[in-house]
PDB file of C-alpha atoms in Angstrom:
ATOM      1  CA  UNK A  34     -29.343  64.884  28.688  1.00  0.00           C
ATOM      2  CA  UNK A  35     -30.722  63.267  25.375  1.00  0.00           C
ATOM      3  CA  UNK A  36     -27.714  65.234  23.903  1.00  0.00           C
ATOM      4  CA  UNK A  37     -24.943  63.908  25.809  1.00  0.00           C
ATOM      5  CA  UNK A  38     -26.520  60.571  25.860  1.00  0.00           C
ATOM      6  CA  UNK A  39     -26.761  60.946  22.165  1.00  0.00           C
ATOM      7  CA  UNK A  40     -22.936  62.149  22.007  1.00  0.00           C
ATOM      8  CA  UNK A  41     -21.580  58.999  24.235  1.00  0.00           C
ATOM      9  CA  UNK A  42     -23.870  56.497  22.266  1.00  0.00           C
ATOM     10  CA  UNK A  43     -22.727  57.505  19.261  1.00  0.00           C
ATOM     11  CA  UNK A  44     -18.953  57.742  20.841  1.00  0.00           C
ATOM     12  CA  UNK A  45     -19.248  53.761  21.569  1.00  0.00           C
ATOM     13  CA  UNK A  46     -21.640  52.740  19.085  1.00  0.00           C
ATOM     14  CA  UNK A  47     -19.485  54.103  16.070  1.00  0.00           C
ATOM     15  CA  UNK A  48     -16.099  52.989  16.797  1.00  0.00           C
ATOM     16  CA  UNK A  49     -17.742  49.092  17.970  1.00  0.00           C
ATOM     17  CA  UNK A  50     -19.676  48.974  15.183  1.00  0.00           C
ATOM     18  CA  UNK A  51     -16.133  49.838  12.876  1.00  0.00           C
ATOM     19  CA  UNK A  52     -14.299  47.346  14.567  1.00  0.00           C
ATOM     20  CA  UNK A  53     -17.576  45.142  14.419  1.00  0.00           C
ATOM     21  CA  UNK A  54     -16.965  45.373  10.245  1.00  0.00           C
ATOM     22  CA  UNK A  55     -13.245  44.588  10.262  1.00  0.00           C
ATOM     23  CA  UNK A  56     -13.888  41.586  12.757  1.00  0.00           C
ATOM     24  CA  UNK A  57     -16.743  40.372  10.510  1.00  0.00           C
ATOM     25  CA  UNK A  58     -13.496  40.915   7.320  1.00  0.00           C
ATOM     26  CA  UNK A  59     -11.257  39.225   9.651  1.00  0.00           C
ATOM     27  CA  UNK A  60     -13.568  36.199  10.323  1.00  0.00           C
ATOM     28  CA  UNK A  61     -13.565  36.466   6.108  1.00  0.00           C
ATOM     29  CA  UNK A  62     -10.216  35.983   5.953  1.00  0.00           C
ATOM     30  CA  UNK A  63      -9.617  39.611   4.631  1.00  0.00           C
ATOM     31  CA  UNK A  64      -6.626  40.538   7.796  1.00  0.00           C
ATOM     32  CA  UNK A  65      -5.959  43.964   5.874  1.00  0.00           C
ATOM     33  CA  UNK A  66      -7.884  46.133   8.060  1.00  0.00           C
ATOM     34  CA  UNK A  67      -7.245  49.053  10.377  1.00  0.00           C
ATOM     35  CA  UNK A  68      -8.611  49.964  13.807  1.00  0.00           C
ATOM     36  CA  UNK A  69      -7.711  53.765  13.519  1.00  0.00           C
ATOM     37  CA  UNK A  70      -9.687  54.620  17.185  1.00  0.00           C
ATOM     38  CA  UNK A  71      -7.715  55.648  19.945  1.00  0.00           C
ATOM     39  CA  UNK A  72      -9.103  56.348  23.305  1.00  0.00           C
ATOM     40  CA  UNK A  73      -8.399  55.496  27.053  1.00  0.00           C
ATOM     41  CA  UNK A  74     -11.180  54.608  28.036  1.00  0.00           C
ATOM     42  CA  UNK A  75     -12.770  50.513  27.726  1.00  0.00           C
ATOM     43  CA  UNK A  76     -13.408  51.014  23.765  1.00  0.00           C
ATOM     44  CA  UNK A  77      -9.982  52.555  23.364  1.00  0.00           C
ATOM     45  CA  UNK A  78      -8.637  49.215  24.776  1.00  0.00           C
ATOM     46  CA  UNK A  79     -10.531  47.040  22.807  1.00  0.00           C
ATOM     47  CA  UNK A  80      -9.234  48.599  19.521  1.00  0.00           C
ATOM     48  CA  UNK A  81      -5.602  48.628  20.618  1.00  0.00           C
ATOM     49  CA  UNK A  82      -6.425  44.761  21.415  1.00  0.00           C
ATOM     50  CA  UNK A  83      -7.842  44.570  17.759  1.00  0.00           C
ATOM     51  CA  UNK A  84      -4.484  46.159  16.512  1.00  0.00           C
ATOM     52  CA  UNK A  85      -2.625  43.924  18.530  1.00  0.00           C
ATOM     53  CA  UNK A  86      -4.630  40.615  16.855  1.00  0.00           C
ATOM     54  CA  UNK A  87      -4.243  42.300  13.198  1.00  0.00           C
ATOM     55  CA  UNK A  88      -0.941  42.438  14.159  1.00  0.00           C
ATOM     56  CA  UNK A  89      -0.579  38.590  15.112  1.00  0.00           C
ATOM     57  CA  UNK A  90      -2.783  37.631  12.352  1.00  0.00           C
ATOM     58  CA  UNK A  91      -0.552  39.282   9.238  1.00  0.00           C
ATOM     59  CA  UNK A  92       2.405  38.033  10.805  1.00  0.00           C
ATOM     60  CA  UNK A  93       1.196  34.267  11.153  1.00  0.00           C
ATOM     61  CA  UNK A  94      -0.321  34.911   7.556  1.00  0.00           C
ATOM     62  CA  UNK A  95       3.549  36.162   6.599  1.00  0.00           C
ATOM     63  CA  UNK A  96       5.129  33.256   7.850  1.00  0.00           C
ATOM     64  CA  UNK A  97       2.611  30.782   6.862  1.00  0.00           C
ATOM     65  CA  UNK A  98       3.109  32.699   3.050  1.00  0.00           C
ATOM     66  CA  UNK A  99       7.267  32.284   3.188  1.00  0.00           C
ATOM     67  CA  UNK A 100       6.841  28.776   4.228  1.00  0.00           C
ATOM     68  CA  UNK A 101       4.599  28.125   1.193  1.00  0.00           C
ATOM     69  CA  UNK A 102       7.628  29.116  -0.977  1.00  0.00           C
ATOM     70  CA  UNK A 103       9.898  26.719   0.551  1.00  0.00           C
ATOM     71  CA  UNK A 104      11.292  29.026   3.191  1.00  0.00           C
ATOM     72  CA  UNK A 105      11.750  26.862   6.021  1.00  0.00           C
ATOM     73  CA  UNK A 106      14.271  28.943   8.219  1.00  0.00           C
ATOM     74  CA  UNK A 107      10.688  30.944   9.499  1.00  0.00           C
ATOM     75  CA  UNK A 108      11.340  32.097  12.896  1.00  0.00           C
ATOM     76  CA  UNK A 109       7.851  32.432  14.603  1.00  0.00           C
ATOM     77  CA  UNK A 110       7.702  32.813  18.361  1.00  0.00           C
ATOM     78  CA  UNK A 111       4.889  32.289  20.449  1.00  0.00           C
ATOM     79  CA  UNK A 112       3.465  35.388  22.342  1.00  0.00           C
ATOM     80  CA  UNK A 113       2.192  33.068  25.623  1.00  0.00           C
ATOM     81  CA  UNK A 114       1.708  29.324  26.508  1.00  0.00           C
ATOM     82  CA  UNK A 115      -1.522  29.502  24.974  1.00  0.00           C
ATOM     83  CA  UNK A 116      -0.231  30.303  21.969  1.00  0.00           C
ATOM     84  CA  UNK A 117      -1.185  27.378  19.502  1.00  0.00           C
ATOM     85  CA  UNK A 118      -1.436  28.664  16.511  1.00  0.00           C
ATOM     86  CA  UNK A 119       2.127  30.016  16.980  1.00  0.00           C
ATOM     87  CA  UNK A 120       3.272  26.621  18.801  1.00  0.00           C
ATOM     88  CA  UNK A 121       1.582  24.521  15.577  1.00  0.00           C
ATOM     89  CA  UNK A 122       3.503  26.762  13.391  1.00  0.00           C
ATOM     90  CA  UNK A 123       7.031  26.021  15.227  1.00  0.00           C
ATOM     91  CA  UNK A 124       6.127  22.494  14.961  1.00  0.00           C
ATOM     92  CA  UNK A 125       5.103  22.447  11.456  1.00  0.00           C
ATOM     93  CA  UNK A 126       8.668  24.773  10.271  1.00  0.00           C
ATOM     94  CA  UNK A 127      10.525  21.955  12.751  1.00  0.00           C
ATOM     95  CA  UNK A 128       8.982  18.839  11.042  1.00  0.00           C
ATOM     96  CA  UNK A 129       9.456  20.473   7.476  1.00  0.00           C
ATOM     97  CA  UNK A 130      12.954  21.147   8.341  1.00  0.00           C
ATOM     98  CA  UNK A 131      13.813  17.221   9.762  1.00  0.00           C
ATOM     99  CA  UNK A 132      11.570  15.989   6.218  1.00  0.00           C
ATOM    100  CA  UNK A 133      14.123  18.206   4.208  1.00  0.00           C
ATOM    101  CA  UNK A 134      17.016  16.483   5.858  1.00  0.00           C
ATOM    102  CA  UNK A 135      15.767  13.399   5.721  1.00  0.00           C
ATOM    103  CA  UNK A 136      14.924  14.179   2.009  1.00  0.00           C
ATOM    104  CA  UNK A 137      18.476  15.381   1.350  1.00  0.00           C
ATOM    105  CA  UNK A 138      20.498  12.418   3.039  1.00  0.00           C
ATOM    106  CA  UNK A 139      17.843   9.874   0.766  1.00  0.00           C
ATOM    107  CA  UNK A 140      18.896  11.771  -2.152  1.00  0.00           C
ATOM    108  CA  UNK A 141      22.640  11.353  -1.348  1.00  0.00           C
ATOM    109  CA  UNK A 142      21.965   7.532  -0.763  1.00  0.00           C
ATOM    110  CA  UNK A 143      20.368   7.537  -3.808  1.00  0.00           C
ATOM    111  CA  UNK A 144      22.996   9.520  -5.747  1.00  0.00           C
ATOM    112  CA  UNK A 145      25.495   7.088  -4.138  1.00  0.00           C
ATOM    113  CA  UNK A 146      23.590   4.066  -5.382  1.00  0.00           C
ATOM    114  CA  UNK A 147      22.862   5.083  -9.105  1.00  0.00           C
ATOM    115  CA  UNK A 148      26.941   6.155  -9.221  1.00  0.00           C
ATOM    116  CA  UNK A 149      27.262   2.305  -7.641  1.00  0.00           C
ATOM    117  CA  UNK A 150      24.632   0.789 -10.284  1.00  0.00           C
ATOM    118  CA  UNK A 151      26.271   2.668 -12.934  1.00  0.00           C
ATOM    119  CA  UNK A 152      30.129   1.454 -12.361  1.00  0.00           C
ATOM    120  CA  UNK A 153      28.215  -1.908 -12.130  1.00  0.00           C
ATOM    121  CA  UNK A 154      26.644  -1.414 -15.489  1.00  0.00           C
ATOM    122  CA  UNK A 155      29.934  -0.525 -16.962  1.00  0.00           C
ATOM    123  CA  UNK A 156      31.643  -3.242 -15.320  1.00  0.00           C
ATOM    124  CA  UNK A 157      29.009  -5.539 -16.907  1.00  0.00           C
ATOM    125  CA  UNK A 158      29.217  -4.035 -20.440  1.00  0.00           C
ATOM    126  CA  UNK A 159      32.973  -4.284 -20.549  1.00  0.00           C
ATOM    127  CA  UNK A 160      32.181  -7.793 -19.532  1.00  0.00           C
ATOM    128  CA  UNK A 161      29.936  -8.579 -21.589  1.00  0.00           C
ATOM    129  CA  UNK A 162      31.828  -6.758 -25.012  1.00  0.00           C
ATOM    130  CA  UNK A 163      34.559  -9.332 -23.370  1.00  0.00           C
ATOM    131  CA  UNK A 164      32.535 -12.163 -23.751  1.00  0.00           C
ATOM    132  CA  UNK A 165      31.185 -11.221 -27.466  1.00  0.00           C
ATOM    133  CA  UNK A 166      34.655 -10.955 -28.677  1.00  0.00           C
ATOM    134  CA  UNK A 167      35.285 -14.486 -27.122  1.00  0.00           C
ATOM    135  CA  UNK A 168      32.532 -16.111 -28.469  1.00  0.00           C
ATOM    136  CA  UNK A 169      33.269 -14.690 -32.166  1.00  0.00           C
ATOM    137  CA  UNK A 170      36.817 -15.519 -31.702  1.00  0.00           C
ATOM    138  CA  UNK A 171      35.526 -19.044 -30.901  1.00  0.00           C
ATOM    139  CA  UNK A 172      33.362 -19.247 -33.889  1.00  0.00           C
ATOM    140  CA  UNK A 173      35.913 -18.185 -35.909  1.00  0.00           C
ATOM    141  CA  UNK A 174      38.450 -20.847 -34.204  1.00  0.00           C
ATOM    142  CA  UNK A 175      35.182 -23.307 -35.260  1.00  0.00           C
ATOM    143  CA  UNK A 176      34.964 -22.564 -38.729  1.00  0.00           C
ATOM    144  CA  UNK A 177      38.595 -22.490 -39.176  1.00  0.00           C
ATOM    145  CA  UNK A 178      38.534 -26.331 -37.364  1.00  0.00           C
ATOM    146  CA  UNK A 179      35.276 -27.046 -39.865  1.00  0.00           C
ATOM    147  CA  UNK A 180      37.779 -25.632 -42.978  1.00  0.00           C
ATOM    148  CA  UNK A 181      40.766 -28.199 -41.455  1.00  0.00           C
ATOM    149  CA  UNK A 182      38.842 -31.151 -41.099  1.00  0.00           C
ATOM    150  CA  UNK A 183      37.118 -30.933 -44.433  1.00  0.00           C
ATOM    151  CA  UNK A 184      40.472 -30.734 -46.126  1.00  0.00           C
ATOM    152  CA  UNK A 185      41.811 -33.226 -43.684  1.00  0.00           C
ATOM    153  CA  UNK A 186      39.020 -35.149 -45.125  1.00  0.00           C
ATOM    154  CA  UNK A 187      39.475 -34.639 -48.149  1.00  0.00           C
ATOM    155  CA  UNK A 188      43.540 -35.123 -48.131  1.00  0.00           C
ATOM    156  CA  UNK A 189      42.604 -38.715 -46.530  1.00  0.00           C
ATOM    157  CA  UNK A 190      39.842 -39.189 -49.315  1.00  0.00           C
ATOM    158  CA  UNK A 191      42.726 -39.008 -51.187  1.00  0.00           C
ATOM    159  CA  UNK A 192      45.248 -40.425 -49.927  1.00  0.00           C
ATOM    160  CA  UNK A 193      42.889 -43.756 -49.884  1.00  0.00           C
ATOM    161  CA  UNK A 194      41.971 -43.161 -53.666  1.00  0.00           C
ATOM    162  CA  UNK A 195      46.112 -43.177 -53.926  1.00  0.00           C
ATOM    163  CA  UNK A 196      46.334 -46.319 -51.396  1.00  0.00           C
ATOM    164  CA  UNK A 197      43.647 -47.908 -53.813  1.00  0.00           C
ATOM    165  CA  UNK A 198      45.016 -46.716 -57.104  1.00  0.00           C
ATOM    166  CA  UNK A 199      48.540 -47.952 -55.673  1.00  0.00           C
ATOM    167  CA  UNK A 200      47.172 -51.497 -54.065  1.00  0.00           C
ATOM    168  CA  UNK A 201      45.418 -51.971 -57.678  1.00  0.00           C
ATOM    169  CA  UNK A 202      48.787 -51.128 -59.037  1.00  0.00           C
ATOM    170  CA  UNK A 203      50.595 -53.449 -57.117  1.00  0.00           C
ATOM    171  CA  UNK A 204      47.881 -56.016 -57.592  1.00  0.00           C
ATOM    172  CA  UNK A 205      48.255 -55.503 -61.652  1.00  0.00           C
ATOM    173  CA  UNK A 206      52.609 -55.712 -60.760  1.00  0.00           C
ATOM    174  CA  UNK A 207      52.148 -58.850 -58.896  1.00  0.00           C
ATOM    175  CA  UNK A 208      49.858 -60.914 -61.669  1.00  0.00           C
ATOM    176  CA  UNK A 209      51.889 -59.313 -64.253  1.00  0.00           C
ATOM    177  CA  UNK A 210      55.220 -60.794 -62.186  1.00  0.00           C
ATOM    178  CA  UNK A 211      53.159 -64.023 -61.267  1.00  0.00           C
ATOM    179  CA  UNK A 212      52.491 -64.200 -65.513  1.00  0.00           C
TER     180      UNK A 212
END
Protein backbone atom coordinates (compact mmCIF):
# COMPACT_ATOMS: atom_id res chain seq x y z
CA UNK A 1 0.00 0.00 0.00
CA UNK A 2 2.85 2.52 0.99
CA UNK A 3 4.07 1.57 -2.57
CA UNK A 4 1.21 2.45 -4.60
CA UNK A 5 0.49 5.34 -2.42
CA UNK A 6 4.05 6.28 -2.99
CA UNK A 7 3.61 5.67 -6.93
CA UNK A 8 0.23 7.95 -7.18
CA UNK A 9 1.80 10.70 -4.87
CA UNK A 10 4.58 10.98 -6.76
CA UNK A 11 2.26 10.63 -10.12
CA UNK A 12 0.40 14.03 -8.91
CA UNK A 13 2.94 15.58 -6.90
CA UNK A 14 5.59 15.65 -9.83
CA UNK A 15 3.72 16.81 -12.72
CA UNK A 16 1.81 19.81 -10.15
CA UNK A 17 4.80 20.69 -8.81
CA UNK A 18 6.30 21.13 -12.84
CA UNK A 19 3.49 23.05 -13.78
CA UNK A 20 3.74 24.76 -10.23
CA UNK A 21 7.48 26.11 -11.68
CA UNK A 22 6.27 27.27 -15.10
CA UNK A 23 3.19 29.08 -13.40
CA UNK A 24 5.58 30.68 -10.86
CA UNK A 25 7.85 31.69 -14.71
CA UNK A 26 4.61 32.69 -16.07
CA UNK A 27 3.61 34.98 -13.13
CA UNK A 28 7.55 36.24 -14.01
CA UNK A 29 6.69 37.13 -17.16
CA UNK A 30 8.91 34.31 -18.71
CA UNK A 31 5.56 32.67 -21.14
CA UNK A 32 8.25 30.26 -22.83
CA UNK A 33 7.43 27.24 -20.98
CA UNK A 34 6.09 23.78 -21.71
CA UNK A 35 3.59 21.56 -19.91
CA UNK A 36 4.85 18.24 -21.57
CA UNK A 37 2.27 15.91 -19.13
CA UNK A 38 -0.42 14.20 -20.68
CA UNK A 39 -2.91 12.19 -18.83
CA UNK A 40 -6.78 11.72 -18.60
CA UNK A 41 -7.27 11.87 -15.56
CA UNK A 42 -7.90 15.59 -13.29
CA UNK A 43 -3.96 16.47 -13.55
CA UNK A 44 -3.96 15.58 -17.23
CA UNK A 45 -6.66 18.33 -17.59
CA UNK A 46 -5.08 20.83 -15.73
CA UNK A 47 -1.91 20.71 -17.92
CA UNK A 48 -3.81 20.71 -21.20
CA UNK A 49 -5.57 23.91 -19.50
CA UNK A 50 -1.94 25.23 -18.81
CA UNK A 51 -1.13 24.60 -22.60
CA UNK A 52 -4.16 26.16 -23.55
CA UNK A 53 -3.19 29.59 -21.30
CA UNK A 54 0.60 29.38 -22.72
CA UNK A 55 -1.07 29.30 -25.73
CA UNK A 56 -3.26 32.56 -25.14
CA UNK A 57 -0.50 34.18 -23.37
CA UNK A 58 2.32 34.03 -26.45
CA UNK A 59 -0.26 34.97 -28.74
CA UNK A 60 -1.48 38.19 -26.77
CA UNK A 61 2.39 38.70 -26.14
CA UNK A 62 2.69 38.34 -30.30
CA UNK A 63 0.22 40.77 -31.00
CA UNK A 64 0.97 43.12 -28.29
CA UNK A 65 4.94 42.76 -29.89
CA UNK A 66 3.63 43.58 -33.78
CA UNK A 67 1.66 46.41 -32.47
CA UNK A 68 4.79 47.84 -30.79
CA UNK A 69 6.33 48.05 -34.32
CA UNK A 70 3.59 49.99 -35.73
CA UNK A 71 1.57 47.07 -37.00
CA UNK A 72 -1.82 48.12 -36.47
CA UNK A 73 -3.80 45.69 -38.87
CA UNK A 74 -3.42 42.97 -35.56
CA UNK A 75 -6.32 40.76 -35.75
CA UNK A 76 -6.89 39.43 -32.13
CA UNK A 77 -10.17 37.72 -31.33
CA UNK A 78 -11.53 37.13 -28.11
CA UNK A 79 -11.91 33.42 -26.98
CA UNK A 80 -15.33 34.25 -24.66
CA UNK A 81 -17.22 37.35 -23.29
CA UNK A 82 -14.94 37.35 -20.52
CA UNK A 83 -12.27 37.83 -22.51
CA UNK A 84 -10.71 41.32 -21.50
CA UNK A 85 -7.51 41.16 -22.10
CA UNK A 86 -8.40 40.16 -25.69
CA UNK A 87 -11.44 42.79 -25.77
CA UNK A 88 -8.74 45.69 -24.37
CA UNK A 89 -6.51 44.62 -27.08
CA UNK A 90 -9.31 45.06 -29.96
CA UNK A 91 -9.97 48.32 -28.46
CA UNK A 92 -6.53 49.49 -28.15
CA UNK A 93 -5.60 48.17 -32.26
CA UNK A 94 -9.23 50.12 -33.01
CA UNK A 95 -8.28 53.43 -31.25
CA UNK A 96 -4.62 53.25 -32.72
CA UNK A 97 -6.07 52.72 -36.05
CA UNK A 98 -8.85 55.95 -35.82
CA UNK A 99 -5.44 58.10 -34.12
CA UNK A 100 -3.54 57.06 -37.40
CA UNK A 101 -6.32 58.40 -39.52
CA UNK A 102 -6.87 61.17 -37.74
CA UNK A 103 -3.02 61.67 -37.81
CA UNK A 104 -2.93 61.21 -41.59
CA UNK A 105 -5.93 63.58 -42.62
CA UNK A 106 -4.00 66.45 -40.02
CA UNK A 107 -0.99 65.85 -41.97
CA UNK A 108 -2.80 66.39 -45.33
CA UNK A 109 -4.39 69.64 -43.82
CA UNK A 110 -1.21 70.54 -42.88
CA UNK A 111 0.54 69.70 -46.17
CA UNK A 112 -2.34 71.67 -47.78
CA UNK A 113 -1.69 74.69 -45.60
CA UNK A 114 2.22 75.00 -45.83
CA UNK A 115 1.64 74.52 -49.98
CA UNK A 116 -1.12 77.56 -49.23
CA UNK A 117 1.47 79.60 -46.92
CA UNK A 118 4.08 79.00 -49.38
CA UNK A 119 2.20 80.37 -52.74
CA UNK A 120 1.39 83.18 -50.20
CA UNK A 121 5.01 83.74 -49.44
CA UNK A 122 5.82 83.82 -53.07
CA UNK A 123 3.02 85.95 -53.85
CA UNK A 124 4.39 88.34 -51.18
CA UNK A 125 8.05 88.24 -52.37
CA UNK A 126 7.12 88.94 -55.95
CA UNK A 127 5.27 91.74 -54.30
CA UNK A 128 7.46 92.94 -52.39
CA UNK A 129 10.69 92.70 -55.24
CA UNK A 130 7.68 94.81 -57.04
CA UNK A 131 7.63 97.34 -54.61
CA UNK A 132 11.67 97.63 -54.23
CA UNK A 133 11.98 98.22 -57.85
CA UNK A 134 9.27 101.01 -57.46
CA UNK A 135 10.68 102.68 -54.76
CA UNK A 136 14.32 102.77 -56.47
CA UNK A 137 12.74 103.78 -59.62
CA UNK A 138 11.20 106.62 -57.54
CA UNK A 139 14.41 107.62 -56.00
CA UNK A 140 15.96 107.65 -59.06
CA UNK A 141 12.91 109.81 -60.64
CA UNK A 142 13.91 112.08 -57.22
CA UNK A 143 17.37 112.61 -57.84
CA UNK A 144 16.89 113.12 -61.43
CA UNK A 145 14.01 116.03 -60.26
CA UNK A 146 16.89 117.20 -57.48
CA UNK A 147 19.56 117.30 -60.77
CA UNK A 148 16.59 119.48 -62.84
CA UNK A 149 15.80 121.86 -60.35
CA UNK A 150 19.35 122.65 -59.38
CA UNK A 151 20.12 123.46 -62.98
CA UNK A 152 16.75 125.06 -63.30
CA UNK A 153 18.15 127.03 -60.52
CA UNK A 154 20.96 127.69 -61.65
CA UNK A 155 19.77 128.60 -65.46
CA UNK A 156 17.39 131.25 -63.54
CA UNK A 157 20.48 132.37 -61.34
CA UNK A 158 21.52 133.20 -64.51
CA UNK A 159 19.28 134.36 -66.41
CA UNK A 160 18.77 137.16 -63.48
CA UNK A 161 22.64 137.85 -63.46
CA UNK A 162 21.83 138.44 -67.48
CA UNK A 163 18.46 140.47 -66.59
CA UNK A 164 20.83 142.50 -64.16
CA UNK A 165 23.88 142.73 -66.36
CA UNK A 166 21.29 143.77 -69.22
CA UNK A 167 19.03 146.32 -66.90
CA UNK A 168 22.62 147.85 -65.83
CA UNK A 169 23.28 147.94 -69.50
CA UNK A 170 20.33 149.62 -70.40
CA UNK A 171 20.62 151.85 -67.38
CA UNK A 172 24.40 152.87 -68.64
CA UNK A 173 22.42 153.25 -72.61
CA UNK A 174 19.83 155.44 -71.18
CA UNK A 175 22.28 158.08 -69.12
CA UNK A 176 24.64 157.75 -71.89
CA UNK A 177 21.44 158.77 -74.40
CA UNK A 178 20.08 161.20 -71.60
CA UNK A 179 24.07 162.80 -71.76
Amino acid sequence: VLVLLFFIARAILVPMTKMTEAATRIAAGDINQQIDYHSGDEVGALATAFRSLIQYLKGMADAADSISKGDITVSVEPRSAQDLLAKSFVRMTENLRTANHQMQDSARVITASISEILATTSQLTASVHETATAVSQTASTVEEVKQVAHLSGQKAKQVSDNAQETARISEGGKQALER
